[in-house]
Short mmCIF file of C-alpha atoms in Angstrom, two decimals:
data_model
loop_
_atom_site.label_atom_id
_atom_site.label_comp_id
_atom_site.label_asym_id
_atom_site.label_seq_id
_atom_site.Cartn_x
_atom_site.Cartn_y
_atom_site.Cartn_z
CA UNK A 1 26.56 -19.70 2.57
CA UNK A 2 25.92 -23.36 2.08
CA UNK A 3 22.58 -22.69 1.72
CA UNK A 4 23.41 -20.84 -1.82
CA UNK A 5 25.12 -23.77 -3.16
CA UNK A 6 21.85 -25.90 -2.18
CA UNK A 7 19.73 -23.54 -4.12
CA UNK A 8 21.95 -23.44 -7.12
CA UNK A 9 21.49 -27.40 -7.07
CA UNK A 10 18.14 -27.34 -6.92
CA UNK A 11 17.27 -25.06 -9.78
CA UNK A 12 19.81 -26.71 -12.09
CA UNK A 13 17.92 -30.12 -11.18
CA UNK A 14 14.75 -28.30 -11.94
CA UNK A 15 11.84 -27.12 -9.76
CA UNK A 16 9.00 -29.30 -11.36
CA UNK A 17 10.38 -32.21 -8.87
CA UNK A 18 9.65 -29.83 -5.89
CA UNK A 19 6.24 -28.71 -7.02
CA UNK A 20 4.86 -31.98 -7.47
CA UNK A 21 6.06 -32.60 -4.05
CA UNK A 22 4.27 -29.73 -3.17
CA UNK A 23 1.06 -30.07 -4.59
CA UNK A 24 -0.53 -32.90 -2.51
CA UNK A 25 -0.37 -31.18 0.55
CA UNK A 26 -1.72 -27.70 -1.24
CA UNK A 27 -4.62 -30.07 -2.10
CA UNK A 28 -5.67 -31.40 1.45
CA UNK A 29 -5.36 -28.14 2.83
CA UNK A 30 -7.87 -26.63 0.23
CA UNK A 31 -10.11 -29.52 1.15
CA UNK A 32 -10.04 -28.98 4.84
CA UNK A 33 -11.18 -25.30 4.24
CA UNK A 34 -14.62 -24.70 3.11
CA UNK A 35 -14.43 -21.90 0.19
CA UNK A 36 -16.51 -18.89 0.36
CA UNK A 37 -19.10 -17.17 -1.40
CA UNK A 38 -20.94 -14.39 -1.45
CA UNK A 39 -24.28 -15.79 -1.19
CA UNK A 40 -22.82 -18.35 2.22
CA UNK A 41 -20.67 -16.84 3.84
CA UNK A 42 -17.70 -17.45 6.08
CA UNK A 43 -17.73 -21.08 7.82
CA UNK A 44 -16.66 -19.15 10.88
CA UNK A 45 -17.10 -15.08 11.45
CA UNK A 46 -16.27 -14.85 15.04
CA UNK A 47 -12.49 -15.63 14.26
CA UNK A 48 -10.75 -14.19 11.27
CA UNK A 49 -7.38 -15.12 11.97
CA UNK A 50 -6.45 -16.64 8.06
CA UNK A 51 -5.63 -14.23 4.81
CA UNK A 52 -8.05 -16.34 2.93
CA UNK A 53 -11.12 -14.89 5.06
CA UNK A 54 -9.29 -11.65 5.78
CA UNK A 55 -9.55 -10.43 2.15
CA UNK A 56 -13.07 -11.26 1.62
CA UNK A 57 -13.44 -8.26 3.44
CA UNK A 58 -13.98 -5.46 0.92
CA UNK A 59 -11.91 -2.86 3.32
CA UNK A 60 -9.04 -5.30 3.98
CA UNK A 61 -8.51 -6.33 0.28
CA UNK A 62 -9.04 -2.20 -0.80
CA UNK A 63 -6.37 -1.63 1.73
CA UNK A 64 -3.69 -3.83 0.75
CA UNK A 65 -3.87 -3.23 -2.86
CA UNK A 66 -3.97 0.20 -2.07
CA UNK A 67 -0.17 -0.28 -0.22
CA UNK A 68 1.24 -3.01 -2.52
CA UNK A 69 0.00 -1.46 -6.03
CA UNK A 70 1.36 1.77 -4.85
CA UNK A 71 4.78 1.19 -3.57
CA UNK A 72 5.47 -1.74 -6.69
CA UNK A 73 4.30 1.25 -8.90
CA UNK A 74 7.20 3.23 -7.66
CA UNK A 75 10.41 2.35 -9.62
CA UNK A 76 13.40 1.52 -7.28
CA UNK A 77 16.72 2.87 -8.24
CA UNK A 78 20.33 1.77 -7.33
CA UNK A 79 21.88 4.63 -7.49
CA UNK A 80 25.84 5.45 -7.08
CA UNK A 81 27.75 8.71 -5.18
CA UNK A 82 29.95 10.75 -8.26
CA UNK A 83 32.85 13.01 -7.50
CA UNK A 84 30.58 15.67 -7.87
CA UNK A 85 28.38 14.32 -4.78
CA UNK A 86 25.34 13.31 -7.04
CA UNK A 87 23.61 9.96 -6.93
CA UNK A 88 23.48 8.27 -11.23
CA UNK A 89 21.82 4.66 -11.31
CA UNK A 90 24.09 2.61 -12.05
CA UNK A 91 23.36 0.51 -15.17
CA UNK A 92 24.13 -3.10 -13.58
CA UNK A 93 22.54 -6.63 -12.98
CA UNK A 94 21.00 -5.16 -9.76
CA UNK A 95 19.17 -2.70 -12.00
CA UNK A 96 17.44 -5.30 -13.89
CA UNK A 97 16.77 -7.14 -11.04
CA UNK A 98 14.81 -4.06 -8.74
CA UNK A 99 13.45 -2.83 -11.92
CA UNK A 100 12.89 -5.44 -15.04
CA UNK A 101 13.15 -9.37 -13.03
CA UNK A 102 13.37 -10.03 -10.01
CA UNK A 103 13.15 -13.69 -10.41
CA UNK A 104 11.83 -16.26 -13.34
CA UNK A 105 8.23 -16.32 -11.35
CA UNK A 106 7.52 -12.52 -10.87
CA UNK A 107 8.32 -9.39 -12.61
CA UNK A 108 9.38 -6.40 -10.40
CA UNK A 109 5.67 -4.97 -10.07
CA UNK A 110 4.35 -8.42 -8.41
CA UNK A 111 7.08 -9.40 -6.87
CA UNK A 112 7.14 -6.35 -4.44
CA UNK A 113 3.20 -5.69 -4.24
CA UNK A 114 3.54 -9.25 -2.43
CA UNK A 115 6.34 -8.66 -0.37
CA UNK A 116 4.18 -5.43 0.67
CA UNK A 117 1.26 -7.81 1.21
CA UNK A 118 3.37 -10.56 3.05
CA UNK A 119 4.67 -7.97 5.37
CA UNK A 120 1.06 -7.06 6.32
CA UNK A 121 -0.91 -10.24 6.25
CA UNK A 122 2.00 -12.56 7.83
CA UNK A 123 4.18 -10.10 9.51
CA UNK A 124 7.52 -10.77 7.84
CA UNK A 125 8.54 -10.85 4.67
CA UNK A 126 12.05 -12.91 3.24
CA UNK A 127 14.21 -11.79 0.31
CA UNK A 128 17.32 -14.51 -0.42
CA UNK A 129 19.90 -12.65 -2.98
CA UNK A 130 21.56 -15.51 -5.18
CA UNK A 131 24.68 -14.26 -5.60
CA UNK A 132 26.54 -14.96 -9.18
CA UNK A 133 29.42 -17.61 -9.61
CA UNK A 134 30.63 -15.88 -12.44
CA UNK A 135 30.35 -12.09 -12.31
CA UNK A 136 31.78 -11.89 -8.22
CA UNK A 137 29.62 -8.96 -6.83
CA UNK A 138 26.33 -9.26 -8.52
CA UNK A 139 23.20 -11.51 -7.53
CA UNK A 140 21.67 -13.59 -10.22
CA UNK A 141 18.27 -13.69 -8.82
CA UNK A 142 16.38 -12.35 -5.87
CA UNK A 143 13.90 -15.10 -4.50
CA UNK A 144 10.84 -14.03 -2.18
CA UNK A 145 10.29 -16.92 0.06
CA UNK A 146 6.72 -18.38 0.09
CA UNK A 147 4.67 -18.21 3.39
CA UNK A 148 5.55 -20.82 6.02
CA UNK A 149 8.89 -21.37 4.46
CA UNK A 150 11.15 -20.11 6.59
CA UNK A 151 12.25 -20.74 10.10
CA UNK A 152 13.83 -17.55 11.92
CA UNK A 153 16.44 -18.39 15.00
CA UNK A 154 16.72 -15.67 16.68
CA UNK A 155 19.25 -16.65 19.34
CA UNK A 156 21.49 -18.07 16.87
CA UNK A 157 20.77 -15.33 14.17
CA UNK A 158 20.18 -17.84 11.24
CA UNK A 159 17.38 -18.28 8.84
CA UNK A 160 16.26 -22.24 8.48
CA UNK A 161 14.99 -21.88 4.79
CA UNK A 162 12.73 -24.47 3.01
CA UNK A 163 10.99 -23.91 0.01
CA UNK A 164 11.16 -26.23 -2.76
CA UNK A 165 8.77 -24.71 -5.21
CA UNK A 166 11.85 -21.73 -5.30
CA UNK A 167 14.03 -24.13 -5.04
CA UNK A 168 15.58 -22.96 -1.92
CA UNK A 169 17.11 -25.16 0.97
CA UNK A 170 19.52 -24.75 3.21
CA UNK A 171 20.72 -22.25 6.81
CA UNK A 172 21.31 -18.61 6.21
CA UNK A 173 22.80 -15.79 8.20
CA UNK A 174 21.20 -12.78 9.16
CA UNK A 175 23.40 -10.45 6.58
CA UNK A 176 22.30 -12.57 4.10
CA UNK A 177 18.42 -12.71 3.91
CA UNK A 178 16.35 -9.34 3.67
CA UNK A 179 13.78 -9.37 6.10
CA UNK A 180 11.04 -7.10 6.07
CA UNK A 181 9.04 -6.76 9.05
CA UNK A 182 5.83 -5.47 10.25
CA UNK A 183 5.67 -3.95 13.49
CA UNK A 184 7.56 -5.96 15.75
CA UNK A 185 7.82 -6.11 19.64
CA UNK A 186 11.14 -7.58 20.25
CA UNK A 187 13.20 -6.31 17.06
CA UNK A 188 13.59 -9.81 14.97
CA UNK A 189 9.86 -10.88 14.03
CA UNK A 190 6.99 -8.45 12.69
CA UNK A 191 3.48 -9.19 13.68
CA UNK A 192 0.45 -9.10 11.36
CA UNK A 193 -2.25 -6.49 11.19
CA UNK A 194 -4.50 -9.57 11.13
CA UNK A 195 -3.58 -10.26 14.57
CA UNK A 196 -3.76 -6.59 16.10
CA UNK A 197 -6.96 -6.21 14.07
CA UNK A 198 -8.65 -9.76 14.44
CA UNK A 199 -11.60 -8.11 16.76
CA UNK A 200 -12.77 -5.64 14.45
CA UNK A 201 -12.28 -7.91 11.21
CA UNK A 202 -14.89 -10.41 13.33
CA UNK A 203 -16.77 -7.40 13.89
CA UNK A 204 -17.02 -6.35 9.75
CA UNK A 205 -17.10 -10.22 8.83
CA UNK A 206 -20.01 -10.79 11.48
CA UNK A 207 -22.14 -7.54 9.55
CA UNK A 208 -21.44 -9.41 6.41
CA UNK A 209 -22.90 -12.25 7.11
CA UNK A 210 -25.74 -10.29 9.09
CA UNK A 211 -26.57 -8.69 5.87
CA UNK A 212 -26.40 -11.88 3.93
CA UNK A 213 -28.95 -13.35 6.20
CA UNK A 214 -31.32 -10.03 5.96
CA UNK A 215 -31.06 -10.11 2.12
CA UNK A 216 -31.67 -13.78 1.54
CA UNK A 217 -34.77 -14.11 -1.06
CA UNK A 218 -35.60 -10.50 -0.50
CA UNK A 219 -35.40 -9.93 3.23
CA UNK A 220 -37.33 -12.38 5.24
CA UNK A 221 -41.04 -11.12 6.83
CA UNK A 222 -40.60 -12.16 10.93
CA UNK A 223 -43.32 -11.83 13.33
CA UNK A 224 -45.10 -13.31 16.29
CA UNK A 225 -48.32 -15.89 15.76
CA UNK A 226 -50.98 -16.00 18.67
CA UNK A 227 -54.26 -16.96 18.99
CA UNK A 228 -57.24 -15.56 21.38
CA UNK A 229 -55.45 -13.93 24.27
CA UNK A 230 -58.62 -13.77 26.24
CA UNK A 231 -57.87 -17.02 27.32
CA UNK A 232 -54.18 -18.35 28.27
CA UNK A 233 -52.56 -21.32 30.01
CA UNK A 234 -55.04 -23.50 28.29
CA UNK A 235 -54.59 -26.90 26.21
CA UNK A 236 -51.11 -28.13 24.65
CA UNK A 237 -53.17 -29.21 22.00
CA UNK A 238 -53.40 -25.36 21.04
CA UNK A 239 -50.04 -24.65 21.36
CA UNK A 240 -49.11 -27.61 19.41
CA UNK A 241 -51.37 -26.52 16.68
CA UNK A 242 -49.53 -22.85 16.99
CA UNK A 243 -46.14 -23.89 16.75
CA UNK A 244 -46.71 -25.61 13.94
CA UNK A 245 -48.89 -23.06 12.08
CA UNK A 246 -45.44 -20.60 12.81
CA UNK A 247 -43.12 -23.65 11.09
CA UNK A 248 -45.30 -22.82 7.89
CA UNK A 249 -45.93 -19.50 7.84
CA UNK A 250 -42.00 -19.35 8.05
CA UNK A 251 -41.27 -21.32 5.21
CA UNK A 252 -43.75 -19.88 3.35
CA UNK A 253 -42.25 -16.70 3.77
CA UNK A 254 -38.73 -18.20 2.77
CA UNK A 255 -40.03 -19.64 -0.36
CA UNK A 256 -40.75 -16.21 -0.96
CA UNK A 257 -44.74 -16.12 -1.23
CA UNK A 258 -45.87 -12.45 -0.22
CA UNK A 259 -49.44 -12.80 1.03
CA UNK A 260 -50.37 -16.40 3.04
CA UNK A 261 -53.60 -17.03 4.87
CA UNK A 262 -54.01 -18.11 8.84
CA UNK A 263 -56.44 -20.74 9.87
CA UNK A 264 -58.74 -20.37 12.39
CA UNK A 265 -58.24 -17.26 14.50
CA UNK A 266 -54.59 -17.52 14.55
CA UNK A 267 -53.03 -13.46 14.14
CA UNK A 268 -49.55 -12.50 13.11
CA UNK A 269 -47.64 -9.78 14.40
CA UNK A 270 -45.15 -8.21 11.95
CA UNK A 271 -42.21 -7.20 14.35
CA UNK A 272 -40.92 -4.15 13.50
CA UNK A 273 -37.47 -2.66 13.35
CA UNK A 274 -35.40 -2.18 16.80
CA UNK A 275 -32.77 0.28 17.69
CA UNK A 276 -30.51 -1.97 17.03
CA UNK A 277 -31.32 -2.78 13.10
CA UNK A 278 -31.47 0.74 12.95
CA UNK A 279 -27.41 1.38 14.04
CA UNK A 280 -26.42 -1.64 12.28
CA UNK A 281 -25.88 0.53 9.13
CA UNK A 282 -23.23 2.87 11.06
CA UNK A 283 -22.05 0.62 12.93
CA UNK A 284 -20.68 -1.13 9.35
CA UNK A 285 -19.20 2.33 8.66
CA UNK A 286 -17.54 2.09 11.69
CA UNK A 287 -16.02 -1.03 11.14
CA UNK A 288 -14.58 0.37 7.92
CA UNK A 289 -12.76 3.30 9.12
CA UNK A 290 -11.17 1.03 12.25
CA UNK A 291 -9.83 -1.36 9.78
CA UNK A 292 -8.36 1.74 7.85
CA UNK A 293 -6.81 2.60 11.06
CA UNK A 294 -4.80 -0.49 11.46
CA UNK A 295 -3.62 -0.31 7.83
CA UNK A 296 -2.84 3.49 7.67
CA UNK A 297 -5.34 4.14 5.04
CA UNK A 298 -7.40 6.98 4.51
CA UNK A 299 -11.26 5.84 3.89
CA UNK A 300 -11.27 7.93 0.96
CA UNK A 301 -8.98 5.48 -0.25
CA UNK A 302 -11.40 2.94 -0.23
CA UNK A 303 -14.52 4.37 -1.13
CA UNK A 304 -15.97 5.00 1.73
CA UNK A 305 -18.80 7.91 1.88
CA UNK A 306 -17.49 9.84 3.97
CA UNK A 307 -17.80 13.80 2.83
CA UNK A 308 -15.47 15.56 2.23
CA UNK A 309 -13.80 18.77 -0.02
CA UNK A 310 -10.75 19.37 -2.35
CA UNK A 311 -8.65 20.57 0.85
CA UNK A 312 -9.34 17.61 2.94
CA UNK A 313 -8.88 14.99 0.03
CA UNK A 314 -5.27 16.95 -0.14
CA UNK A 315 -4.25 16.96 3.49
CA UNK A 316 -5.60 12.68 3.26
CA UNK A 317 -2.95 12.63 0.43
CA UNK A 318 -0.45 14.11 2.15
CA UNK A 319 -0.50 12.49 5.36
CA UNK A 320 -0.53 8.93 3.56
CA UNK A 321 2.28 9.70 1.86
CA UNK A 322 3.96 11.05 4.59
CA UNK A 323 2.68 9.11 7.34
CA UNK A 324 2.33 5.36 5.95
CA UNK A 325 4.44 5.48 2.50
CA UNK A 326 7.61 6.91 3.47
CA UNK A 327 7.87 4.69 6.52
CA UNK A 328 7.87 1.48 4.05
CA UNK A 329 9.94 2.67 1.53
CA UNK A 330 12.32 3.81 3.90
CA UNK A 331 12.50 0.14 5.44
CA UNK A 332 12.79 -1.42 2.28
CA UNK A 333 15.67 0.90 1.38
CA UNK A 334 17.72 0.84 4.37
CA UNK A 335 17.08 -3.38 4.24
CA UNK A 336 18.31 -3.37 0.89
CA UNK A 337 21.50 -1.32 1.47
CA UNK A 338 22.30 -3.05 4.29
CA UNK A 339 21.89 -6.55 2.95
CA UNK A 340 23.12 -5.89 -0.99
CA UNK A 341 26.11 -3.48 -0.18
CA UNK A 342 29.30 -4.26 1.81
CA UNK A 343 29.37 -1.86 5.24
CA UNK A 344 33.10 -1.08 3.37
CA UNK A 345 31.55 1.21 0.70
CA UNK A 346 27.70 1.44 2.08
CA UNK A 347 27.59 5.87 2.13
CA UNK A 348 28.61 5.50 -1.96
CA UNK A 349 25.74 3.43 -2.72
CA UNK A 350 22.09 4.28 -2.09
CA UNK A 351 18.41 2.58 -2.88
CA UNK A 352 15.94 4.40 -3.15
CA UNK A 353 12.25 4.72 -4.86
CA UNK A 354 11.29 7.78 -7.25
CA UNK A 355 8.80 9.40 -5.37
CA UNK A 356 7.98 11.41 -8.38
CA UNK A 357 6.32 8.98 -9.51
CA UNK A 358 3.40 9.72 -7.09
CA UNK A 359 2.44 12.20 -9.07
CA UNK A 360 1.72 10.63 -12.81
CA UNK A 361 -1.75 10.50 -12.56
CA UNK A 362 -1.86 13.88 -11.10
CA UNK A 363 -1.60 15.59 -13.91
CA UNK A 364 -2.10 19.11 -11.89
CA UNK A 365 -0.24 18.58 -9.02
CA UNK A 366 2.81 17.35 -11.23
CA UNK A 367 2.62 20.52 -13.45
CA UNK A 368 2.48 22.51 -10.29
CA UNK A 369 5.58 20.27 -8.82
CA UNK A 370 7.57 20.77 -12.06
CA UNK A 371 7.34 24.72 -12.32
CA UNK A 372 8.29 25.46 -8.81
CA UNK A 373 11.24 23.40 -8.81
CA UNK A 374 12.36 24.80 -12.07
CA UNK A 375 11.94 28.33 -10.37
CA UNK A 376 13.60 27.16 -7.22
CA UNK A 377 16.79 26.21 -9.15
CA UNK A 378 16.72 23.11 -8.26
CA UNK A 379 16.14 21.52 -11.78
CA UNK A 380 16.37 22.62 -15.47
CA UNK A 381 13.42 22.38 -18.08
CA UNK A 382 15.99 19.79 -19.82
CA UNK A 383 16.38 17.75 -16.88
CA UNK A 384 12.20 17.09 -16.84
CA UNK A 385 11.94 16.90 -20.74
CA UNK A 386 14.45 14.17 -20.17
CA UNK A 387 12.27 12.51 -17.27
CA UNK A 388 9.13 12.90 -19.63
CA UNK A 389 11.35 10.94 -22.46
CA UNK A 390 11.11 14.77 -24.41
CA UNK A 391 13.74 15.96 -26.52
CA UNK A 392 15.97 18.50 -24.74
CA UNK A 393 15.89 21.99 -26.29
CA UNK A 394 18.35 24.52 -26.96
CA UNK A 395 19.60 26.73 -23.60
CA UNK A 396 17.26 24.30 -21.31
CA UNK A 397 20.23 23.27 -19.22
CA UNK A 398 20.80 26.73 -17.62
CA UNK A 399 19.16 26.92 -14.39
CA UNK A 400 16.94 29.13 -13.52
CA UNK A 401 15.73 31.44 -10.77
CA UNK A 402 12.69 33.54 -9.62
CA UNK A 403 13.74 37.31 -10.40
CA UNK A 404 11.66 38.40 -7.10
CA UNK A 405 14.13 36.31 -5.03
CA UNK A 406 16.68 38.55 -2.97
CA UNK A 407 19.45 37.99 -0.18
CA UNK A 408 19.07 39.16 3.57
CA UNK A 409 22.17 41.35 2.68
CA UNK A 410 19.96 42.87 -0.05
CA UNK A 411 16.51 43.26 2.63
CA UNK A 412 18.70 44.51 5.52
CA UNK A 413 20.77 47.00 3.59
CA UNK A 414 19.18 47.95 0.18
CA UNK A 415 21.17 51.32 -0.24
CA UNK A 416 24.95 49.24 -0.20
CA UNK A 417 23.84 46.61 -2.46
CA UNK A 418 22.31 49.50 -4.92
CA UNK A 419 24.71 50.10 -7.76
CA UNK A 420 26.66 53.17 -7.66
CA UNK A 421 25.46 56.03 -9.97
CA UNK A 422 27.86 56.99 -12.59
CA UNK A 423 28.08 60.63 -13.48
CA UNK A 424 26.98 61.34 -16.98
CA UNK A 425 29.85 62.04 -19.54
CA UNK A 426 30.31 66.27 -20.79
CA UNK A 427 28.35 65.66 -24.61
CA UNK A 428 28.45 68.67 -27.18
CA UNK A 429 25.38 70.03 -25.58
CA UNK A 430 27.56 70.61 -22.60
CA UNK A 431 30.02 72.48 -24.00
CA UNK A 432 27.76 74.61 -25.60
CA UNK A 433 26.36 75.88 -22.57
CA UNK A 434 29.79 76.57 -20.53
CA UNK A 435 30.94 78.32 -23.64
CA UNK A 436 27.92 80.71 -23.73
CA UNK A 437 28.14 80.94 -19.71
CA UNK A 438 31.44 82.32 -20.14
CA UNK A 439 30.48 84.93 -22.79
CA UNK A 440 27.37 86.29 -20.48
CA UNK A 441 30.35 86.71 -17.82
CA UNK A 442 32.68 88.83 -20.02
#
C-alpha cells in the first residue's frame, strides 16, 4: 500500500519534474537506434527482437491493430447481480473509468488497445488502481504502467514499480496490480509473440529488404562480362582490364542508363531468373500467414490474397471470435474482478465486454441476430429499441415466441394435449326436428 501514498505524492507535486527527468535518456536511446525507412531498410534483418522493427512489418502492425482496435472497441461494463438474478451496470466511478477515463493521459479506447498491444509485443501488461481517499471503495484513476517500468518478484509476490512520467513509485502486492499476461510458461510472467515468432519475422523482414534491393532505381540489370573464351589462363593485364570494365558497366546500370556500349570484344551475359527468384514471391506469402499464426489472425484480416467465398469469410469470423477474442476478454475480465472486487462479494459483481458490439458494422448479421433472439424469447423489441437509443413503443415489452415452437409432451402425445371437444348446445333448429320426429312416430 505504501506505494499508493507515493503515487498520490507524486502527482500532487506534478509530473512535468519526472518527464524532464525522463527525456534525456528517451533521447540517447533514439540516437543509438538508426530509424527506418522504406527506401533503407532495417540496420539489422536477421534479428527482429525490438517493437520498433517488429511493426515495420506490414503483417505484424495489421495484426495488432486488428486485436487492440477490436477489443478497445468493445465497451466494458461493471455490471451488478439484482434480486431478480440479472446483471444492471452500475452507474459508479468505475463506470467512468472502464468506459469514459481511464486516466488524465488516455481515454478508454487507447488506453486498452495498448494494454492489448503491451500484452503482445512485451508479454505483460500492468494496471495500478489508485484507490480514492475520500469516497472508500472507489479508484480515482487506473494507471497503465509504461514498458520497462516495472519489476515483478515472483518469490516474494510484489511488484517493484517505477515510472515517473505516471507518477508512480513505490512496492505493490500481487492483489493489487492487474497483470495481464501473454502466454506464460511458469504462471507469473507472459512471453512475447516477438520472441516465439522472431525466426519468421527475420524471415518477412529479410524479403523486405530483398525486395528493396531488387526495386532500387528500377530493378538493377546483372550479368557476367567475358572476353574471347578461345583463349584462357592468359595475361592479368586482361583480367585487370575486365574487372574493371564490370565496375562500370555496374554503375552504369545503377545510375540507371538502359543501353551502354563494351569496348573491345568484351560480351555481357544477362543472367536470367533462378528457381529461387521465382519462389521468392510465395515464399513472402508464406511468411504472412505464419506470422498470422502466432497472432491468431485470420489472413483475411490483413489483406492477404488468399481466395476465398462468403462461407469461408464466415467460418474465419467465427473462429476469431471464438478462438482468439473470447480468450482475451475473458482474461481481462476475470483480472479485473479479481483485482477491483473484494473475494467477500466477488459472485455479485461481474466485468464483462458487450459482445454485441461485434456486430455494428454488420449491418446483416445484426438484423439477423436481433430477430432470432426476439423469436427465441430471450429479448423484447423494446429492450433493442432501447440498445439502438429508439424510443420504446407501445406493447414492445411483452415477450415473444415462435408459434411453430411445441413441448416434447405436445410431440410425444398430441391426442392428450388436444383440447377436449365440447358438444354443441340443442339451438331452435334442434327442437324443430325432435318435435317433427315425434309426430312421424305417432
Amino acid at each position: 500500500m505504501k506505494g499508493i501514498f507515493t503515487s498520490l505524492l507524486m502527482s500532487m507535486l506534478g509530473r512535468e519534474e519526472g518527464a524532464a527527468t525522463t527525456a534525456p535518456s528517451s533521447t540517447v536511446k533514439s540516437a543509438d537506434k538508426k530509424e527506418y525507412s522504406p527506401r533503407k531498410g532495417f540496420v539489422d534483418y536477421s534479428l527482429v527482437s525490438g517493437s520498433y522493427q517488429a511493426l515495420c512489418i506490414a503483417t505484424v502492425y495489421r495484426c495488432l491493430t486488428v486485436l487492440g482496435g477490436t477489443i478497445a472497441s468493445l465497451p466494458l461494463r461493471f455490471q451488478k447481480k439484482g434480486s431478480n438474478g440479472v446483471f444492471m451496470e452500475q452507474q459508479s466511478r468505475l463506470s467512468y473509468l472502464l468506459t469514459v477515463r481511464p486516466c488524465p493521459q488516455y481515454n478508454a479506447f487507447d488506453f486498452w488497445n495498448r494494454a492489448v498491444q503491451m500484452v503482445h509485443l512485451y508479454g505483460n501488461a500492468y494496471i495500478v488502481p489508485i484507490w480514492s481517499l475520500v469516497d472508500l471503495g472507489e479508484p480515482e484513476m487506473l494507471i497503465l504502467c509504461n514498458r520497462g517500468t516495472v519489476s515483478h518478484d515472483t518469490l516474494n509476490g510484489i511488484y517493484h514499480i517505477s515510472d515517473p512520467e505516471q507518477g508512480l513509485i513505490g512496492d505493490f502486492e500481487e492483489n493489487e496490480v492487474i497483470h495481464l499476461m501473454n502466454l506464460t510458461l511458469d504462471g507469473k510472467t507472459g512471453i512475447s509473440v516477438l520472441s516465439f515468432a522472431a525466426q519468421t519475422m527475420s524471415i518477412s523482414a529479410t524479403g523486405d529488404k530483398e525486395t528493396l534491393n531488387r526495386f532500387a532505381n528500377g530493378g538493377n540489370v546483372r550479368g557476367i562480362v567475358s572476353n574471347d573464351t578461345s583463349v584462357r589462363g592468359f595475361g592479368e593485364y586482361q583480367d585487370t582490364e575486365l574487372q574493371k570494365t564490370a565496375k562500370d558497366l555496374d554503375s552504369r546500370f545503377q545510375s540507371g542508363e538502359r543501353i551502354v556500349s563494351l569496348p573491345g570484344q568484351a560480351q555481357f551475359s544477362q543472367l536470367s531468373l533462378s528457381s529461387v527468384d521465382m519462389e521468392f514471391l510465395n515464399s513472402r506469402k508464406f511468411s504472412v500467414r505464419e506470422i498470422c499464426r502466432f497472432f491468431g489472425v485470420p489472413p483475411t484480416f490483413v489483406f492477404d490474397d488468399t481466395p476465398n467465398n462468403y462461407k469461408s469469410s464466415e467460418m474465419a469470423n467465427v473462429s476469431f471470435l471464438s478462438q482468439t477474442l473470447k480468450p482475451l476478454l475473458t482474461k481481462i475480465e476475470c483480472e479485473l474482478l479479481g483485482k477491483l472486487v473484494s473475494p467477500a462479494i466477488a459472485h455479485k459483481y461481474r466485468f464483462r465486454f458487450d459482445r454485441r458490439e461485434l456486430y455494428a458494422s454488420d449491418l446483416k448479421s445484426k438484423a439477423e441476430y436481433q430477430i432470432k433472439t426476439i423469436e427465441a424469447g430471450i429479448y423484447t423489441i423494446n429492450e433493442w429499441r432501447r440498445y439502438e437509443n429508439m424510443p420504446v413503443v407501445q406493447d414492445g415489452d411483452k415477450v415473444l415466441v415462435s408459434a411453430n415452437l411445441k413441448s416434447l409432451d405436445e410431440l410425444l402425445h398430441p391426442q392428450a394435449s388436444a383440447p377436449a371437444v365440447q358438444p354443441k348446445p340443442a339451438g331452435p333448429a334442434n327442437a324443430n326436428n325432435e318435435n317433427n320426429d315425434n309426430d312421424e312416430e305417432e
